[in-house]
């Protein structure tokens, strides 16, 4: 591991300093900063390059000991959507190369890019610096387009082409789960030997059993309530509407539950959800749920842990997730998860042990699962114990160790390609 002393992380479209749960900030932001911190704890200096979105941002921010976030000026600070960012790739890449050129020759020992836009920049820097490129997709256009939510916008062909180029250019690809690895191989023709599965982690010092009663008291929740939590970005892909429709179905069947039901929606509009940011609140009103639904702005990790610990269950009804970090975080607090049986959620949630996996997004099926967990206390207690057990396999320290091994393999592959 002595070969890796300094690492360049590229996270072009969203900064690891941004608040998860709003805009384009989500699990990937948490992934980048938490992995960087654990790598730094192992003696590796990490520079994270991201696009500046405000003139007030300092050029370099020390995010943690050994971790620097470098704000790159590429395009206007505000007003650019993620779909418009490909037009700024050349400027962003130029500034990244310029930052490296100001350092002694051989300053960085490896590159790790996140999401396809960053991979495009990483591929250029790889060839210029002569160091290996490791890439993590996080999401893939072909996968998203195969499981679109109603009203969502398909990913454009330009993104698919860009992803295919990154897959070809990277020395190693990190997949979050076995399912994602197979998707890279089957949908993008990735070479199987250059795909490695590394689970993301959970900060188990933050997401831990906090005591449901204490957490509810801190948040002003009734001690005897059935708290059905959704936490994440509000957009069609994440499907918070499925939870609301299921709650309406549940109350139609069992009106007596209404007096004890609380449904917090923690997060902010994102992606195509920005086109109609009020649509979920309107749906809650149309379904007659104004008295049970609480909309909560995005919160810091410590507060999110408190919300998860306070919940009876956490619902993750997404149409697709490469991993599903919020499900892992919720389980680490001892709270069962109800999740759609899609993508990485089938790895994170162990059906019948740490939560329940639900096939499809039919509100009636989700209502039945909600009722089952609410009404069956022995089941809840068993799932809670299983959730804690399941969460122990996801730790950022383990993620960092496995990622370092991938960096070493990337060096080996690069040497082979040169020779």
CSV table of C-alpha atoms in Angstrom, one decimal:
chain,number,residue,atom,x,y,z
A,1,UNK,CA,0.0,0.0,0.0
A,2,UNK,CA,3.0,2.3,0.1
A,3,UNK,CA,2.5,3.2,-3.5
A,4,UNK,CA,-0.6,5.2,-2.7
A,5,UNK,CA,0.3,8.3,-0.8
A,6,UNK,CA,-1.8,11.0,-2.4
A,7,UNK,CA,-5.1,10.5,-4.1
A,8,UNK,CA,-7.2,12.7,-6.3
A,9,UNK,CA,-10.9,12.2,-5.9
A,10,UNK,CA,-13.2,13.7,-8.5
A,11,UNK,CA,-16.8,14.6,-7.7
A,12,UNK,CA,-17.7,17.1,-10.3
A,13,UNK,CA,-21.4,17.5,-10.1
A,14,UNK,CA,-22.0,17.6,-6.3
A,15,UNK,CA,-19.7,18.6,-3.4
A,16,UNK,CA,-19.2,16.3,-0.5
A,17,UNK,CA,-19.7,19.4,1.7
A,18,UNK,CA,-23.3,19.8,0.4
A,19,UNK,CA,-26.2,18.8,2.7
A,20,UNK,CA,-27.5,15.4,1.7
A,21,UNK,CA,-31.1,15.2,0.9
A,22,UNK,CA,-31.5,18.2,-1.3
A,23,UNK,CA,-30.5,19.2,-4.8
A,24,UNK,CA,-28.2,16.6,-6.3
A,25,UNK,CA,-26.7,15.8,-2.9
A,26,UNK,CA,-27.4,12.3,-1.5
A,27,UNK,CA,-25.7,9.0,-0.7
A,28,UNK,CA,-22.8,9.7,-3.1
A,29,UNK,CA,-21.9,12.9,-1.1
A,30,UNK,CA,-21.7,10.8,2.1
A,31,UNK,CA,-19.8,8.1,0.3
A,32,UNK,CA,-17.1,10.5,-1.0
A,33,UNK,CA,-16.4,12.3,2.3
A,34,UNK,CA,-16.6,9.3,4.5
A,35,UNK,CA,-14.4,7.2,2.3
A,36,UNK,CA,-11.9,10.1,2.1
A,37,UNK,CA,-11.8,10.5,5.8
A,38,UNK,CA,-11.1,6.8,6.4
A,39,UNK,CA,-8.4,6.8,3.7
A,40,UNK,CA,-6.8,9.8,5.4
A,41,UNK,CA,-6.8,8.0,8.7
A,42,UNK,CA,-4.6,5.4,7.0
A,43,UNK,CA,-2.1,8.0,6.0
A,44,UNK,CA,-3.3,8.9,2.5
A,45,UNK,CA,-3.7,12.6,1.5
A,46,UNK,CA,-6.9,13.1,-0.4
A,47,UNK,CA,-7.8,16.0,-2.6
A,48,UNK,CA,-11.4,16.1,-3.7
A,49,UNK,CA,-12.1,18.2,-6.8
A,50,UNK,CA,-15.6,19.5,-7.2
A,51,UNK,CA,-17.3,22.3,-9.2
A,52,UNK,CA,-17.7,25.6,-7.3
A,53,UNK,CA,-21.3,26.7,-7.0
A,54,UNK,CA,-20.8,30.0,-5.2
A,55,UNK,CA,-18.2,32.8,-5.4
A,56,UNK,CA,-18.2,32.8,-1.6
A,57,UNK,CA,-16.6,29.4,-1.4
A,58,UNK,CA,-12.9,29.2,-0.5
A,59,UNK,CA,-10.7,27.7,-3.2
A,60,UNK,CA,-9.6,25.0,-0.8
A,61,UNK,CA,-11.5,23.8,2.3
A,62,UNK,CA,-10.0,21.4,4.8
A,63,UNK,CA,-12.8,18.9,5.3
A,64,UNK,CA,-10.9,16.7,7.8
A,65,UNK,CA,-7.3,15.9,8.7
A,66,UNK,CA,-5.7,14.9,5.4
A,67,UNK,CA,-8.8,15.7,3.3
A,68,UNK,CA,-9.0,18.9,1.2
A,69,UNK,CA,-12.0,19.9,-1.0
A,70,UNK,CA,-10.8,21.9,-4.0
A,71,UNK,CA,-13.5,24.1,-5.6
A,72,UNK,CA,-13.0,24.3,-9.3
A,73,UNK,CA,-14.4,27.3,-11.3
A,74,UNK,CA,-16.2,25.8,-14.3
A,75,UNK,CA,-19.2,27.7,-15.7
A,76,UNK,CA,-21.6,29.9,-13.9
A,77,UNK,CA,-21.8,29.4,-10.1
A,78,UNK,CA,-25.6,29.0,-10.1
A,79,UNK,CA,-28.4,28.0,-12.5
A,80,UNK,CA,-26.7,25.0,-14.1
A,81,UNK,CA,-28.6,21.8,-14.0
A,82,UNK,CA,-26.9,18.4,-14.0
A,83,UNK,CA,-28.0,17.9,-17.6
A,84,UNK,CA,-26.1,21.1,-18.6
A,85,UNK,CA,-22.8,20.1,-16.9
A,86,UNK,CA,-21.4,18.1,-19.8
A,87,UNK,CA,-20.8,21.5,-21.5
A,88,UNK,CA,-18.4,22.4,-18.7
A,89,UNK,CA,-16.3,19.2,-18.8
A,90,UNK,CA,-13.4,20.7,-20.8
A,91,UNK,CA,-13.1,23.7,-18.5
A,92,UNK,CA,-13.3,21.6,-15.3
A,93,UNK,CA,-10.7,19.2,-16.7
A,94,UNK,CA,-8.4,22.0,-17.6
A,95,UNK,CA,-8.5,23.4,-14.1
A,96,UNK,CA,-7.9,20.0,-12.5
A,97,UNK,CA,-4.8,19.5,-14.7
A,98,UNK,CA,-3.7,23.0,-13.9
A,99,UNK,CA,-3.9,22.4,-10.2
A,100,UNK,CA,-1.8,19.2,-10.5
A,101,UNK,CA,0.7,21.0,-12.7
A,102,UNK,CA,1.4,23.5,-9.9
A,103,UNK,CA,2.7,20.5,-7.8
A,104,UNK,CA,5.9,18.6,-8.1
A,105,UNK,CA,5.9,15.9,-10.8
A,106,UNK,CA,4.2,12.7,-9.7
A,107,UNK,CA,2.1,14.5,-7.0
A,108,UNK,CA,-0.9,12.1,-7.2
A,109,UNK,CA,-0.5,8.3,-7.1
A,110,UNK,CA,-4.1,7.4,-8.2
A,111,UNK,CA,-7.4,8.8,-9.3
A,112,UNK,CA,-10.9,7.9,-8.0
A,113,UNK,CA,-13.8,9.4,-9.9
A,114,UNK,CA,-17.5,9.3,-9.0
A,115,UNK,CA,-20.4,9.4,-11.4
A,116,UNK,CA,-19.9,9.4,-15.2
A,117,UNK,CA,-19.2,13.1,-15.5
A,118,UNK,CA,-16.3,12.8,-13.1
A,119,UNK,CA,-15.1,9.7,-15.0
A,120,UNK,CA,-14.7,11.7,-18.2
A,121,UNK,CA,-12.4,14.1,-16.4
A,122,UNK,CA,-10.6,11.2,-14.7
A,123,UNK,CA,-9.9,9.4,-17.9
A,124,UNK,CA,-8.1,12.5,-19.3
A,125,UNK,CA,-6.2,13.1,-16.1
A,126,UNK,CA,-5.2,9.4,-16.0
A,127,UNK,CA,-3.5,9.6,-19.3
A,128,UNK,CA,-1.8,12.9,-18.5
A,129,UNK,CA,-0.5,11.9,-15.1
A,130,UNK,CA,0.3,8.3,-15.8
A,131,UNK,CA,-1.6,7.0,-12.7
A,132,UNK,CA,-4.5,4.5,-12.6
A,133,UNK,CA,-8.1,5.5,-12.7
A,134,UNK,CA,-10.6,3.8,-10.4
A,135,UNK,CA,-14.3,4.7,-11.1
A,136,UNK,CA,-17.5,4.2,-9.1
A,137,UNK,CA,-20.7,4.7,-11.1
A,138,UNK,CA,-23.2,5.2,-8.2
A,139,UNK,CA,-26.0,5.2,-10.8
A,140,UNK,CA,-26.2,4.1,-14.4
A,141,UNK,CA,-28.4,5.4,-17.1
A,142,UNK,CA,-29.3,2.1,-18.6
A,143,UNK,CA,-30.5,0.8,-15.2
A,144,UNK,CA,-32.5,3.9,-14.5
A,145,UNK,CA,-34.2,3.9,-17.8
A,146,UNK,CA,-35.3,0.2,-17.3
A,147,UNK,CA,-37.1,1.2,-14.1
A,148,UNK,CA,-38.5,4.7,-14.6
A,149,UNK,CA,-41.0,6.1,-12.2
A,150,UNK,CA,-44.2,7.5,-13.6
A,151,UNK,CA,-43.6,11.0,-14.8
A,152,UNK,CA,-39.8,10.7,-14.6
A,153,UNK,CA,-37.5,11.7,-17.5
A,154,UNK,CA,-35.4,9.1,-19.2
A,155,UNK,CA,-31.6,9.6,-19.1
A,156,UNK,CA,-30.3,10.9,-22.5
A,157,UNK,CA,-28.3,8.9,-25.0
A,158,UNK,CA,-25.3,11.2,-24.4
A,159,UNK,CA,-25.0,10.0,-20.8
A,160,UNK,CA,-25.1,6.4,-21.9
A,161,UNK,CA,-22.3,7.0,-24.4
A,162,UNK,CA,-20.3,8.8,-21.8
A,163,UNK,CA,-20.8,6.0,-19.3
A,164,UNK,CA,-19.6,3.4,-21.9
A,165,UNK,CA,-16.5,5.5,-22.5
A,166,UNK,CA,-15.7,5.7,-18.8
A,167,UNK,CA,-16.1,1.9,-18.4
A,168,UNK,CA,-13.7,1.4,-21.2
A,169,UNK,CA,-11.2,3.9,-19.8
A,170,UNK,CA,-11.1,2.9,-16.1
A,171,UNK,CA,-8.4,0.6,-14.9
A,172,UNK,CA,-10.8,-0.7,-12.2
A,173,UNK,CA,-14.5,-0.3,-11.6
A,174,UNK,CA,-16.0,-0.4,-8.0
A,175,UNK,CA,-19.5,-1.7,-7.8
A,176,UNK,CA,-21.5,-1.3,-4.6
A,177,UNK,CA,-23.1,-4.7,-4.8
A,178,UNK,CA,-23.0,-8.0,-6.8
A,179,UNK,CA,-26.0,-6.9,-8.7
A,180,UNK,CA,-24.3,-3.7,-9.8
A,181,UNK,CA,-21.2,-5.6,-10.9
A,182,UNK,CA,-23.4,-7.9,-13.1
A,183,UNK,CA,-25.1,-4.8,-14.6
A,184,UNK,CA,-21.7,-3.3,-15.4
A,185,UNK,CA,-20.6,-6.5,-17.1
A,186,UNK,CA,-23.9,-7.3,-18.9
A,187,UNK,CA,-25.1,-3.8,-19.8
A,188,UNK,CA,-21.8,-2.0,-20.4
A,189,UNK,CA,-19.5,-4.9,-21.4
A,190,UNK,CA,-17.1,-4.3,-18.5
A,191,UNK,CA,-14.3,-6.8,-18.2
A,192,UNK,CA,-15.2,-9.0,-15.3
A,193,UNK,CA,-11.7,-9.0,-13.9
A,194,UNK,CA,-11.7,-5.3,-13.6
A,195,UNK,CA,-14.9,-5.0,-11.6
A,196,UNK,CA,-14.7,-5.3,-7.8
A,197,UNK,CA,-17.5,-5.3,-5.3
A,198,UNK,CA,-16.9,-3.0,-2.3
A,199,UNK,CA,-19.9,-2.3,0.0
A,200,UNK,CA,-20.3,1.3,1.1
A,201,UNK,CA,-20.3,1.9,4.8
A,202,UNK,CA,-22.2,3.4,7.7
A,203,UNK,CA,-20.7,5.6,10.4
A,204,UNK,CA,-21.6,3.3,13.3
A,205,UNK,CA,-20.5,6.0,15.8
A,206,UNK,CA,-23.3,8.2,14.5
A,207,UNK,CA,-25.9,5.7,13.4
A,208,UNK,CA,-26.4,3.5,16.5
A,209,UNK,CA,-29.2,2.6,18.9
A,210,UNK,CA,-30.1,5.9,20.6
A,211,UNK,CA,-33.2,4.8,22.4
A,212,UNK,CA,-36.6,5.3,20.7
A,213,UNK,CA,-38.2,7.1,23.7
A,214,UNK,CA,-35.3,9.6,24.0
A,215,UNK,CA,-35.2,10.2,20.2
A,216,UNK,CA,-38.9,10.9,20.1
A,217,UNK,CA,-38.7,13.2,23.0
A,218,UNK,CA,-35.9,15.2,21.3
A,219,UNK,CA,-37.9,15.4,18.1
A,220,UNK,CA,-41.3,16.2,19.7
A,221,UNK,CA,-42.9,13.0,18.5
A,222,UNK,CA,-45.6,11.2,20.6
A,223,UNK,CA,-44.1,8.3,22.6
A,224,UNK,CA,-46.8,5.9,21.5
A,225,UNK,CA,-47.0,6.9,17.8
A,226,UNK,CA,-46.5,4.7,14.8
A,227,UNK,CA,-43.8,6.7,13.0
A,228,UNK,CA,-43.4,5.7,9.4
A,229,UNK,CA,-40.3,7.6,8.1
A,230,UNK,CA,-39.1,8.5,4.6
A,231,UNK,CA,-35.7,10.1,4.4
A,232,UNK,CA,-34.1,11.1,1.1
A,233,UNK,CA,-34.4,13.4,-1.9
A,234,UNK,CA,-37.9,14.1,-3.0
A,235,UNK,CA,-38.1,12.9,-6.6
A,236,UNK,CA,-39.9,10.3,-8.6
A,237,UNK,CA,-37.0,7.8,-8.5
A,238,UNK,CA,-37.1,7.7,-4.7
A,239,UNK,CA,-40.9,7.2,-4.8
A,240,UNK,CA,-42.1,8.9,-1.6
A,241,UNK,CA,-45.5,9.1,-3.2
A,242,UNK,CA,-45.7,5.3,-2.9
A,243,UNK,CA,-45.5,5.6,0.9
A,244,UNK,CA,-48.2,8.3,1.0
A,245,UNK,CA,-50.5,6.3,-1.2
A,246,UNK,CA,-49.9,3.2,1.0
A,247,UNK,CA,-50.6,5.2,4.2
A,248,UNK,CA,-53.9,6.4,2.6
A,249,UNK,CA,-54.8,2.8,1.8
A,250,UNK,CA,-53.9,1.7,5.3
A,251,UNK,CA,-56.1,4.4,6.9
A,252,UNK,CA,-59.0,3.5,4.6
A,253,UNK,CA,-58.8,0.0,5.9
A,254,UNK,CA,-58.1,0.9,9.6
A,255,UNK,CA,-59.3,4.5,10.4
A,256,UNK,CA,-58.5,4.0,14.1
A,257,UNK,CA,-54.8,4.1,13.3
A,258,UNK,CA,-55.0,7.8,12.3
A,259,UNK,CA,-54.8,9.2,15.8
A,260,UNK,CA,-51.4,7.5,16.4
A,261,UNK,CA,-49.9,7.8,12.9
A,262,UNK,CA,-47.0,10.1,12.1
A,263,UNK,CA,-45.4,10.1,8.6
A,264,UNK,CA,-42.3,12.3,8.5
A,265,UNK,CA,-40.8,13.1,5.1
A,266,UNK,CA,-37.3,14.2,5.7
A,267,UNK,CA,-35.6,15.7,2.6
A,268,UNK,CA,-35.9,18.2,-0.2
A,269,UNK,CA,-36.8,18.3,-3.9
A,270,UNK,CA,-34.2,17.0,-6.3
A,271,UNK,CA,-33.8,16.0,-9.9
A,272,UNK,CA,-37.0,16.0,-11.9
A,273,UNK,CA,-38.8,16.7,-8.6
A,274,UNK,CA,-37.5,20.3,-8.8
A,275,UNK,CA,-39.9,20.9,-11.7
A,276,UNK,CA,-42.8,20.6,-9.2
A,277,UNK,CA,-41.4,20.9,-5.7
A,278,UNK,CA,-44.8,21.2,-4.2
A,279,UNK,CA,-46.3,18.1,-5.8
A,280,UNK,CA,-45.7,15.8,-2.8
A,281,UNK,CA,-47.4,18.2,-0.4
A,282,UNK,CA,-50.3,18.5,-2.8
A,283,UNK,CA,-50.6,14.7,-3.0
A,284,UNK,CA,-50.7,14.5,0.8
A,285,UNK,CA,-53.6,17.0,0.8
A,286,UNK,CA,-55.4,15.2,-2.0
A,287,UNK,CA,-55.1,11.9,0.0
A,288,UNK,CA,-56.4,13.6,3.1
A,289,UNK,CA,-53.1,13.1,5.0
A,290,UNK,CA,-52.3,16.6,6.1
A,291,UNK,CA,-52.9,15.7,9.7
A,292,UNK,CA,-50.4,12.8,9.7
A,293,UNK,CA,-47.6,13.9,7.3
A,294,UNK,CA,-44.8,16.1,8.5
A,295,UNK,CA,-42.4,17.6,5.9
A,296,UNK,CA,-39.0,18.2,7.4
A,297,UNK,CA,-36.1,19.9,5.6
A,298,UNK,CA,-32.9,18.0,5.0
A,299,UNK,CA,-31.0,17.4,8.3
A,300,UNK,CA,-27.4,16.7,9.3
A,301,UNK,CA,-26.2,13.1,9.8
A,302,UNK,CA,-26.6,13.2,13.6
A,303,UNK,CA,-30.1,14.5,13.3
A,304,UNK,CA,-31.0,11.9,10.6
A,305,UNK,CA,-29.7,9.2,13.0
A,306,UNK,CA,-32.2,10.6,15.6
A,307,UNK,CA,-35.1,10.5,13.1
A,308,UNK,CA,-34.2,6.9,12.2
A,309,UNK,CA,-33.9,5.8,15.8
A,310,UNK,CA,-37.3,7.4,16.6
A,311,UNK,CA,-39.1,5.6,13.7
A,312,UNK,CA,-41.2,2.5,13.9
A,313,UNK,CA,-39.9,1.7,10.5
A,314,UNK,CA,-38.1,3.4,7.6
A,315,UNK,CA,-39.6,3.1,4.1
A,316,UNK,CA,-37.4,3.0,1.1
A,317,UNK,CA,-39.7,2.5,-1.9
A,318,UNK,CA,-37.2,3.6,-4.6
A,319,UNK,CA,-37.5,2.4,-8.2
A,320,UNK,CA,-33.8,1.7,-8.2
A,321,UNK,CA,-30.9,2.1,-5.8
A,322,UNK,CA,-27.3,1.1,-6.5
A,323,UNK,CA,-26.9,0.6,-2.7
A,324,UNK,CA,-29.5,2.4,-0.6
A,325,UNK,CA,-27.4,4.0,2.1
A,326,UNK,CA,-30.3,5.3,4.1
A,327,UNK,CA,-31.5,1.7,4.6
A,328,UNK,CA,-28.2,0.7,6.0
A,329,UNK,CA,-28.1,3.7,8.2
A,330,UNK,CA,-31.6,3.1,9.5
A,331,UNK,CA,-30.8,-0.5,10.4
A,332,UNK,CA,-27.7,0.6,12.3
A,333,UNK,CA,-30.0,2.5,14.7
A,334,UNK,CA,-32.0,-0.8,15.2
A,335,UNK,CA,-35.0,0.3,13.1
A,336,UNK,CA,-36.5,-2.2,10.6
A,337,UNK,CA,-36.7,-1.1,6.9
A,338,UNK,CA,-39.4,-1.7,4.4
A,339,UNK,CA,-37.8,-1.5,1.0
A,340,UNK,CA,-38.6,-2.1,-2.6
A,341,UNK,CA,-36.9,-5.4,-3.8
A,342,UNK,CA,-34.7,-3.5,-6.4
A,343,UNK,CA,-31.0,-3.1,-7.0
A,344,UNK,CA,-28.8,-2.8,-4.0
A,345,UNK,CA,-31.6,-2.8,-1.5
A,346,UNK,CA,-31.8,-6.5,-1.9
A,347,UNK,CA,-28.3,-6.6,-0.5
A,348,UNK,CA,-28.7,-4.0,2.2
A,349,UNK,CA,-32.0,-5.4,3.6
A,350,UNK,CA,-32.2,-9.0,4.6
A,351,UNK,CA,-35.8,-9.9,3.9
A,352,UNK,CA,-37.6,-11.2,7.1
A,353,UNK,CA,-34.5,-10.6,9.2
A,354,UNK,CA,-33.7,-6.9,9.2
A,355,UNK,CA,-36.8,-5.7,7.3
A,356,UNK,CA,-39.2,-6.6,4.6
A,357,UNK,CA,-38.6,-6.5,0.8
A,358,UNK,CA,-41.6,-5.7,-1.3
A,359,UNK,CA,-42.0,-6.6,-4.9
A,360,UNK,CA,-43.3,-3.7,-7.0
A,361,UNK,CA,-44.8,-0.4,-6.0
A,362,UNK,CA,-48.5,-1.2,-5.6
A,363,UNK,CA,-49.8,0.9,-2.6
A,364,UNK,CA,-52.0,-2.0,-1.5
A,365,UNK,CA,-49.0,-4.3,-1.1
A,366,UNK,CA,-47.1,-1.6,0.8
A,367,UNK,CA,-50.1,-0.9,3.0
A,368,UNK,CA,-50.2,-4.6,3.9
A,369,UNK,CA,-46.5,-4.6,4.8
A,370,UNK,CA,-47.0,-1.4,6.9
A,371,UNK,CA,-49.9,-3.0,8.8
A,372,UNK,CA,-47.9,-6.2,9.4
A,373,UNK,CA,-45.0,-4.4,11.1
A,374,UNK,CA,-47.3,-2.0,13.0
A,375,UNK,CA,-49.6,-4.7,14.4
A,376,UNK,CA,-47.0,-7.5,15.1
A,377,UNK,CA,-44.8,-6.4,18.0
A,378,UNK,CA,-42.8,-9.6,18.2
A,379,UNK,CA,-42.0,-9.2,14.5
A,380,UNK,CA,-40.9,-5.6,15.0
A,381,UNK,CA,-38.6,-6.7,17.9
A,382,UNK,CA,-37.1,-9.5,15.8
A,383,UNK,CA,-36.5,-7.2,12.8
A,384,UNK,CA,-35.0,-4.6,15.1
A,385,UNK,CA,-32.4,-7.2,16.4
A,386,UNK,CA,-31.8,-8.4,12.9
A,387,UNK,CA,-31.3,-4.8,11.7
A,388,UNK,CA,-28.5,-4.2,14.1
A,389,UNK,CA,-26.8,-7.5,13.1
A,390,UNK,CA,-27.2,-6.7,9.4
A,391,UNK,CA,-25.7,-3.2,9.8
A,392,UNK,CA,-22.5,-4.5,11.3
A,393,UNK,CA,-21.2,-5.7,8.0
A,394,UNK,CA,-21.3,-2.1,6.6
A,395,UNK,CA,-18.5,0.0,8.1
A,396,UNK,CA,-16.5,2.7,6.4
A,397,UNK,CA,-13.2,1.4,7.8
A,398,UNK,CA,-13.8,-1.9,5.9
A,399,UNK,CA,-14.8,0.0,2.8
A,400,UNK,CA,-11.6,2.0,2.9
A,401,UNK,CA,-9.4,-1.2,3.3
A,402,UNK,CA,-11.1,-2.9,0.4
A,403,UNK,CA,-10.9,0.3,-1.7
A,404,UNK,CA,-7.1,0.5,-1.1
A,405,UNK,CA,-6.8,-3.1,-2.4
A,406,UNK,CA,-8.7,-2.0,-5.6
A,407,UNK,CA,-6.2,0.9,-6.0
A,408,UNK,CA,-3.4,-1.6,-5.9
A,409,UNK,CA,-5.0,-3.8,-8.5
A,410,UNK,CA,-5.6,-0.8,-10.7
A,411,UNK,CA,-1.8,-0.2,-10.6
A,412,UNK,CA,-1.2,-3.8,-11.7
A,413,UNK,CA,-3.6,-3.5,-14.6
A,414,UNK,CA,-2.1,-0.3,-15.7
A,415,UNK,CA,1.4,-1.8,-15.7
A,416,UNK,CA,0.1,-4.7,-17.8
A,417,UNK,CA,-1.5,-2.4,-20.3
A,418,UNK,CA,1.7,-0.4,-20.7
A,419,UNK,CA,3.9,-3.4,-21.1
